[in-house]
Coordinates of C-alpha atoms and ligand atoms in Angstrom, one line a residue:
M1 CA 46.0 -93.8 -37.3
K2 CA 43.4 -91.4 -38.6
A3 CA 45.7 -88.3 -38.1
K4 CA 48.5 -90.0 -40.0
S5 CA 46.3 -90.7 -43.1
I6 CA 45.2 -87.0 -43.3
R7 CA 48.8 -85.9 -43.2
T8 CA 49.6 -88.4 -46.0
L9 CA 46.8 -87.0 -48.0
L10 CA 47.9 -83.4 -47.6
V11 CA 51.5 -84.3 -48.8
D12 CA 50.2 -86.3 -51.7
F13 CA 47.9 -83.6 -53.0
S14 CA 49.8 -80.5 -52.0
P15 CA 50.9 -79.6 -55.6
F16 CA 47.2 -79.5 -56.7
F17 CA 46.2 -77.7 -53.5
F18 CA 48.7 -74.9 -54.2
L19 CA 47.7 -74.7 -57.9
L20 CA 44.1 -74.3 -56.8
L21 CA 45.0 -71.6 -54.3
F22 CA 47.0 -69.8 -57.0
L23 CA 44.2 -69.9 -59.5
S24 CA 41.6 -68.7 -57.1
S25 CA 43.7 -65.9 -55.7
G26 CA 44.5 -64.8 -59.3
C27 CA 40.7 -64.5 -60.0
Q28 CA 40.3 -62.4 -56.9
T29 CA 42.9 -59.8 -57.7
Q30 CA 41.7 -59.4 -61.3
E31 CA 40.6 -55.7 -61.8
P32 CA 37.0 -55.3 -62.9
V33 CA 36.8 -53.9 -66.4
K34 CA 36.5 -50.1 -66.1
K35 CA 34.0 -48.4 -68.2
Y36 CA 35.1 -45.2 -69.8
N37 CA 32.5 -42.6 -70.6
H38 CA 32.7 -40.8 -73.9
S39 CA 29.4 -38.9 -73.8
F40 CA 26.5 -37.8 -71.7
K41 CA 23.5 -40.1 -71.7
P42 CA 20.8 -38.2 -69.8
G43 CA 18.6 -40.3 -67.5
E44 CA 20.8 -43.4 -67.7
I45 CA 23.0 -45.0 -65.0
W46 CA 26.2 -42.9 -64.9
V47 CA 29.1 -44.8 -63.5
D48 CA 32.2 -43.3 -61.8
S49 CA 35.7 -44.6 -62.3
D50 CA 34.9 -47.5 -59.8
S51 CA 32.0 -48.5 -62.1
V52 CA 29.5 -47.4 -59.5
H53 CA 26.5 -45.1 -60.2
I54 CA 27.4 -41.5 -59.2
N55 CA 25.9 -40.6 -55.9
A56 CA 25.7 -36.7 -55.9
H57 CA 22.1 -35.7 -56.2
G58 CA 20.8 -32.1 -56.1
G59 CA 24.4 -31.2 -56.8
G60 CA 26.5 -28.3 -58.1
I61 CA 30.0 -28.0 -59.5
L62 CA 33.0 -25.9 -58.6
I63 CA 35.9 -25.5 -61.0
V64 CA 39.4 -25.4 -59.4
N65 CA 42.2 -24.9 -61.9
D66 CA 41.5 -27.5 -64.6
T67 CA 39.4 -29.8 -62.5
Y68 CA 35.6 -30.0 -62.0
Y69 CA 34.4 -30.9 -58.5
W70 CA 30.8 -32.2 -58.3
F71 CA 29.2 -32.0 -54.8
G72 CA 25.8 -33.6 -54.2
E73 CA 23.6 -35.4 -51.8
H74 CA 24.8 -38.9 -51.0
K75 CA 21.6 -41.0 -51.1
T76 CA 21.1 -44.5 -49.9
E77 CA 18.7 -47.3 -50.8
G78 CA 14.9 -47.2 -50.3
K79 CA 12.6 -44.4 -49.1
R80 CA 14.8 -43.8 -46.0
G81 CA 17.6 -42.9 -48.4
N82 CA 16.0 -39.5 -49.0
S83 CA 17.2 -38.4 -45.6
A84 CA 20.9 -37.9 -45.0
Q85 CA 22.6 -41.1 -43.8
V86 CA 26.1 -40.2 -45.0
G87 CA 26.4 -36.6 -46.0
V88 CA 27.7 -34.7 -49.1
Q89 CA 29.7 -36.7 -51.6
C90 CA 32.4 -35.2 -53.9
Y91 CA 33.6 -36.3 -57.3
S92 CA 36.3 -34.9 -59.5
S93 CA 36.7 -34.9 -63.3
K94 CA 38.8 -33.3 -66.0
D95 CA 36.4 -34.0 -68.9
L96 CA 32.9 -34.0 -67.3
Y97 CA 32.2 -37.5 -68.6
N98 CA 34.4 -39.5 -66.2
W99 CA 34.2 -38.9 -62.5
K100 CA 36.4 -40.1 -59.6
N101 CA 34.8 -40.6 -56.2
E102 CA 36.7 -38.3 -53.8
G103 CA 34.7 -39.5 -50.8
V104 CA 32.4 -37.8 -48.3
A105 CA 33.1 -34.1 -48.2
L106 CA 30.8 -33.2 -45.3
A107 CA 29.8 -36.1 -43.1
V108 CA 26.6 -36.2 -41.1
S109 CA 27.1 -36.3 -37.3
E110 CA 26.6 -39.1 -34.8
D111 CA 25.9 -36.5 -32.1
P112 CA 22.1 -36.4 -31.5
N113 CA 22.4 -32.7 -30.6
S114 CA 24.0 -31.7 -33.8
D115 CA 21.9 -29.9 -36.4
I116 CA 23.3 -32.3 -39.0
V117 CA 22.8 -35.5 -37.1
K118 CA 22.4 -38.6 -39.3
G119 CA 18.8 -38.8 -40.4
C120 CA 18.4 -35.0 -41.0
V121 CA 17.4 -33.8 -44.4
L122 CA 20.5 -32.3 -46.1
E123 CA 19.8 -31.2 -49.7
R124 CA 21.2 -29.3 -52.7
P125 CA 24.7 -28.6 -51.4
K126 CA 26.7 -26.0 -53.3
V127 CA 30.4 -25.1 -52.8
I128 CA 32.2 -21.8 -53.7
Y129 CA 35.7 -20.6 -53.2
N130 CA 36.5 -17.6 -51.1
A131 CA 39.7 -16.0 -52.2
V132 CA 39.8 -13.6 -49.2
N133 CA 40.2 -16.4 -46.7
Q134 CA 41.3 -19.1 -49.1
K135 CA 38.5 -21.3 -47.9
F136 CA 36.0 -23.5 -49.6
V137 CA 32.5 -22.7 -48.4
M138 CA 29.5 -25.0 -48.6
Y139 CA 25.9 -24.0 -48.2
F140 CA 23.0 -26.6 -48.2
H141 CA 19.3 -26.8 -47.4
L142 CA 18.9 -28.3 -43.9
E143 CA 15.8 -29.8 -42.3
L144 CA 16.2 -30.9 -38.7
K145 CA 15.8 -34.6 -37.9
G146 CA 12.2 -35.7 -37.2
K147 CA 10.7 -32.3 -38.1
G148 CA 9.7 -32.9 -41.7
Y149 CA 10.3 -29.9 -43.8
S150 CA 9.3 -27.3 -41.2
A151 CA 12.7 -26.0 -40.1
A152 CA 13.6 -24.5 -43.5
R153 CA 17.1 -23.6 -42.6
V154 CA 20.4 -23.2 -44.4
G155 CA 23.6 -25.0 -43.3
I156 CA 27.1 -23.6 -43.7
A157 CA 30.3 -25.6 -43.7
V158 CA 34.0 -24.7 -44.5
S159 CA 37.1 -26.5 -45.6
D160 CA 40.7 -25.7 -46.5
E161 CA 40.7 -28.4 -49.1
V162 CA 38.2 -28.5 -52.0
T163 CA 37.4 -32.2 -51.4
G164 CA 37.0 -31.7 -47.6
P165 CA 36.6 -32.6 -44.9
Y166 CA 34.2 -29.7 -44.5
N167 CA 33.5 -28.5 -40.9
F168 CA 29.9 -27.7 -40.2
I169 CA 29.7 -24.2 -38.7
R170 CA 26.1 -23.4 -38.1
S171 CA 22.6 -23.4 -39.5
L172 CA 20.2 -20.5 -39.6
R173 CA 17.3 -18.8 -41.2
P174 CA 18.7 -15.9 -43.2
N175 CA 18.2 -12.2 -42.8
A176 CA 16.5 -12.1 -39.3
G177 CA 15.4 -8.5 -38.6
Q178 CA 16.1 -7.3 -42.2
W179 CA 13.6 -6.1 -44.8
P180 CA 14.0 -7.0 -48.5
V181 CA 15.1 -3.9 -50.4
D182 CA 12.1 -4.2 -52.8
M183 CA 9.4 -4.2 -50.1
T184 CA 7.6 -0.8 -49.8
V185 CA 7.1 1.0 -46.4
E186 CA 3.4 0.3 -46.8
Q187 CA 4.1 -3.5 -47.1
R188 CA 6.6 -3.4 -44.2
T189 CA 4.2 -1.7 -41.9
S190 CA 1.0 -3.5 -42.9
T191 CA -0.8 -5.2 -40.0
V192 CA -2.4 -7.9 -42.2
A193 CA -1.4 -11.2 -40.6
L194 CA -1.8 -14.9 -41.3
A195 CA -4.5 -15.2 -38.6
D196 CA -6.7 -13.0 -40.9
F197 CA -7.0 -15.8 -43.4
P198 CA -9.0 -18.9 -42.3
E199 CA -8.3 -20.2 -45.8
W200 CA -5.1 -20.3 -47.9
W201 CA -4.9 -19.9 -51.7
T202 CA -7.8 -17.4 -51.9
E203 CA -7.3 -14.3 -54.0
E204 CA -7.0 -12.1 -50.9
W205 CA -4.5 -14.5 -49.4
M206 CA -2.4 -14.5 -52.6
K207 CA -2.4 -10.7 -52.6
A208 CA -1.3 -10.7 -49.0
V209 CA 1.5 -13.1 -49.8
H210 CA 2.6 -10.8 -52.7
D211 CA 2.6 -8.0 -50.2
G212 CA 4.9 -9.7 -47.8
L213 CA 2.6 -11.6 -45.4
F214 CA 5.3 -14.3 -44.7
I215 CA 8.2 -11.8 -44.6
R216 CA 6.5 -10.0 -41.8
R217 CA 5.6 -13.3 -40.0
D218 CA 9.3 -14.5 -40.2
F219 CA 10.9 -11.1 -39.7
E220 CA 12.3 -11.7 -36.2
G221 CA 13.5 -15.2 -36.5
G222 CA 14.8 -15.1 -40.1
Q223 CA 13.3 -16.1 -43.5
M224 CA 12.6 -19.7 -44.5
S225 CA 15.3 -21.2 -46.7
R226 CA 14.7 -24.4 -48.7
D227 CA 15.8 -25.3 -52.2
M228 CA 18.9 -23.3 -53.0
T229 CA 21.9 -22.4 -55.0
L230 CA 25.0 -20.2 -54.7
Y231 CA 26.2 -17.7 -57.3
V232 CA 29.5 -15.8 -57.5
D233 CA 29.4 -12.9 -59.8
D234 CA 32.3 -11.5 -61.9
D235 CA 33.1 -9.0 -59.2
G236 CA 33.5 -11.7 -56.5
K237 CA 30.2 -10.9 -54.7
A238 CA 28.4 -14.1 -53.8
Y239 CA 24.7 -14.6 -53.5
H240 CA 22.5 -17.3 -51.8
I241 CA 19.4 -17.9 -53.9
F242 CA 16.7 -19.9 -52.1
A243 CA 13.0 -20.8 -52.0
S244 CA 11.5 -18.8 -49.1
E245 CA 8.1 -17.8 -47.7
E246 CA 6.6 -21.4 -47.6
N247 CA 8.2 -22.0 -51.1
L248 CA 6.1 -19.2 -52.5
T249 CA 8.8 -16.6 -53.2
L250 CA 12.5 -16.9 -54.1
H251 CA 15.0 -14.7 -52.3
I252 CA 18.3 -13.5 -53.6
A253 CA 20.5 -12.6 -50.6
E254 CA 24.0 -11.0 -50.7
L255 CA 26.7 -12.7 -48.7
T256 CA 29.5 -11.0 -46.8
D257 CA 33.0 -10.8 -48.3
D258 CA 34.1 -14.0 -46.5
Y259 CA 30.9 -15.8 -47.8
L260 CA 30.1 -16.9 -44.2
D261 CA 27.2 -14.6 -43.5
Y262 CA 24.6 -12.3 -45.0
T263 CA 25.0 -8.6 -45.5
G264 CA 21.3 -8.1 -44.9
K265 CA 20.6 -6.9 -48.5
Y266 CA 18.1 -9.1 -50.3
I267 CA 15.3 -9.1 -52.8
R268 CA 12.2 -11.2 -53.5
V269 CA 11.8 -12.7 -56.9
A270 CA 8.4 -13.7 -58.4
P271 CA 6.4 -13.2 -55.1
G272 CA 3.8 -15.8 -54.8
G273 CA 5.1 -17.5 -57.9
H274 CA 5.8 -20.9 -56.2
N275 CA 9.3 -21.5 -57.5
E276 CA 12.0 -23.8 -56.3
A277 CA 15.1 -25.6 -57.6
P278 CA 16.8 -22.3 -58.7
A279 CA 19.8 -22.6 -61.1
I280 CA 21.4 -19.5 -62.5
F281 CA 24.0 -18.3 -65.1
K282 CA 25.1 -15.1 -66.7
K283 CA 25.7 -14.5 -70.4
D284 CA 26.6 -11.2 -72.0
G285 CA 25.6 -9.3 -68.9
V286 CA 22.2 -10.9 -68.6
Y287 CA 21.3 -13.2 -65.7
Y288 CA 19.2 -16.3 -66.5
M289 CA 17.5 -18.3 -63.8
I290 CA 15.8 -21.6 -64.4
T291 CA 13.5 -22.9 -61.7
S292 CA 10.7 -25.4 -61.2
G293 CA 7.2 -25.3 -59.7
C294 CA 6.6 -27.0 -56.4
T295 CA 5.3 -30.6 -56.7
G296 CA 7.5 -32.5 -54.3
W297 CA 9.6 -35.1 -55.9
A298 CA 7.4 -35.2 -59.0
P299 CA 8.6 -33.2 -62.0
N300 CA 6.8 -30.2 -63.5
A301 CA 7.4 -27.6 -66.1
A302 CA 10.5 -25.5 -65.8
R303 CA 10.3 -21.7 -65.6
L304 CA 12.7 -19.1 -66.9
H305 CA 13.5 -15.7 -65.4
T306 CA 15.9 -13.0 -66.7
A307 CA 17.3 -9.8 -65.3
E308 CA 19.9 -7.3 -66.3
S309 CA 20.9 -6.8 -62.7
I310 CA 21.0 -9.5 -60.0
W311 CA 18.8 -7.0 -58.0
G312 CA 16.1 -7.2 -60.7
P313 CA 13.7 -6.5 -62.0
W314 CA 13.3 -10.1 -62.9
T315 CA 11.0 -11.0 -65.9
E316 CA 9.4 -14.4 -66.3
H317 CA 9.4 -16.1 -69.7
P318 CA 7.7 -19.3 -70.9
N319 CA 9.1 -22.8 -70.2
P320 CA 12.5 -23.0 -71.8
C321 CA 12.0 -26.8 -72.6
V322 CA 10.6 -27.8 -76.0
G323 CA 9.5 -31.1 -77.5
D324 CA 8.2 -34.3 -75.9
D325 CA 7.9 -34.2 -72.1
S326 CA 8.9 -30.5 -72.0
D327 CA 6.0 -29.9 -69.6
L328 CA 7.8 -32.2 -67.2
T329 CA 11.3 -30.8 -67.8
F330 CA 12.0 -34.3 -69.4
H331 CA 11.1 -35.9 -66.0
S332 CA 13.7 -33.9 -64.1
Q333 CA 14.2 -30.8 -61.9
S334 CA 16.9 -28.2 -62.2
T335 CA 19.8 -28.1 -59.7
Y336 CA 22.7 -26.2 -61.3
I337 CA 23.9 -24.6 -64.5
L338 CA 27.5 -25.1 -65.3
P339 CA 29.6 -22.9 -67.6
V340 CA 32.0 -25.2 -69.4
S341 CA 35.7 -24.4 -69.0
G342 CA 37.5 -23.2 -72.1
K343 CA 34.3 -22.9 -74.3
N344 CA 32.6 -19.7 -75.0
N345 CA 28.9 -19.4 -74.0
A346 CA 28.7 -23.1 -73.3
F347 CA 26.4 -23.9 -70.4
I348 CA 25.1 -27.2 -69.2
F349 CA 21.7 -27.5 -67.5
M350 CA 22.0 -30.0 -64.7
A351 CA 18.9 -31.6 -63.3
D352 CA 17.8 -34.5 -61.1
R353 CA 15.4 -37.3 -62.0
W354 CA 14.4 -38.2 -58.5
N355 CA 13.4 -41.7 -57.4
P356 CA 11.9 -41.1 -54.0
S357 CA 11.0 -44.9 -53.4
N358 CA 14.7 -45.8 -54.0
A359 CA 16.6 -42.6 -53.5
I360 CA 20.0 -43.9 -54.6
D361 CA 18.7 -44.7 -58.0
G362 CA 18.0 -41.0 -58.8
R363 CA 19.4 -40.2 -62.3
Y364 CA 21.0 -37.1 -63.8
V365 CA 19.7 -35.2 -66.7
W366 CA 22.4 -32.9 -68.2
L367 CA 21.5 -31.0 -71.4
P368 CA 23.3 -28.3 -73.3
I369 CA 21.7 -24.9 -73.2
Q370 CA 20.9 -23.6 -76.7
F371 CA 19.9 -20.0 -77.4
E372 CA 17.1 -19.1 -79.7
N373 CA 15.8 -15.6 -80.2
G374 CA 18.0 -14.4 -77.3
L375 CA 16.6 -16.9 -74.8
P376 CA 17.8 -20.3 -73.5
V377 CA 16.2 -23.4 -74.9
L378 CA 16.4 -27.0 -73.7
K379 CA 15.9 -29.9 -76.0
W380 CA 16.1 -33.6 -75.1
L381 CA 19.1 -35.5 -76.4
D382 CA 19.5 -39.3 -75.8
E383 CA 23.3 -38.8 -76.0
W384 CA 25.6 -35.9 -76.6
T385 CA 29.2 -34.6 -76.3
L386 CA 30.7 -31.2 -75.6
D387 CA 31.2 -30.9 -79.4
V388 CA 27.6 -29.8 -79.7
F389 CA 28.7 -26.4 -78.3
D390 CA 30.9 -25.9 -81.4
D391 CA 27.8 -26.0 -83.6
L392 CA 25.5 -23.8 -81.4
K393 CA 25.2 -20.2 -82.2
N394 CA 25.2 -19.2 -78.6
Ligands
DGJ1 C1 11.5 -30.7 -54.2 C2 12.8 -30.2 -53.9 O1 13.3 -29.6 -55.1 C3 13.8 -31.3 -53.5 O2 15.0 -30.8 -53.3 C4 13.2 -31.9 -52.3 O3 13.2 -31.0 -51.3 C5 11.8 -32.4 -52.6 N1 11.0 -31.3 -53.0 C6 11.2 -33.1 -51.4 O4 9.8 -33.4 -51.6

């Protein structure tokens, strides 16, 4: 009796039931309204073509044909999101304002014995193209899981396709058993050691750092390698530029022709200067490198260094930022400098506004590099387009 009445009900109300089903399924398939970006808005949420905030922190860009590929750290929510839970994310764009998520280019490993096991620290990935082997080569700063920032290694991964998947090859400390070309015989053979200094940061200790105290300490096992970038020069030679020697001194190290190893030739830049976050570009034969000081996730004043040869000598100049918050690099830290395709002397300063308590919410600060009196200058802009480069006298 009860079963019969339910059947009757279903028959009587079936037209309404199907109408309801149709309407609700229609709502579900409706595409969300896509936001199209027409400009850069430094420090604001920057959505990709799926309307999701771009997740590519500490990143760099590779141009392939007419497409830009942005690689960066995939961060997750909360404090834990500062360690690598996913890997390196890749986005593509034709206009630099609108980015399509191309997925995970290099995935962290589930294998607890892998150097890049989930939970390691994997920062500042950069990708370059090696024409000799027709491979895309990725370098990144790697800290082994559970060891804080003590490992100070570089990781290398390779792919046949720009968007990946990249295969992790190995991690290492660069230039084991090699002296920097700019270290004198006296400095190389000095017997002054870390044990001679009960206290760090004294005048004597600073002098010893300048004279290669940490180079000698790490000579056998390889030099420390933290914040980093890659640079390919006009002649195809590639360089790994990284914070070494306990973040006290930058190294510029030449890579082999396949970009998979070091030739053993390297120099020290600003010994004891405490620089990290290196970003480099070349204009009219001069190399310009913007760096930051070392204050963890907190921003500080940017520094500028120039040289007429990648091998130096490198000269330090005042902070290239001007205006409000210039002493904090507009609350950001350099990661890469992008030469814009098809525009002459158009360079974009790319920086991160970190949010260590909710890593995924880190923002991007991109600003055009202007030249004044022959040196790069960075000025805050709330919003800008690539048209600004047409008005600059770079
Ligand atoms: C500053 C570096 O530039 C970042 O990449 C990151 O390593 C933080 N330090 C960690 O404190």
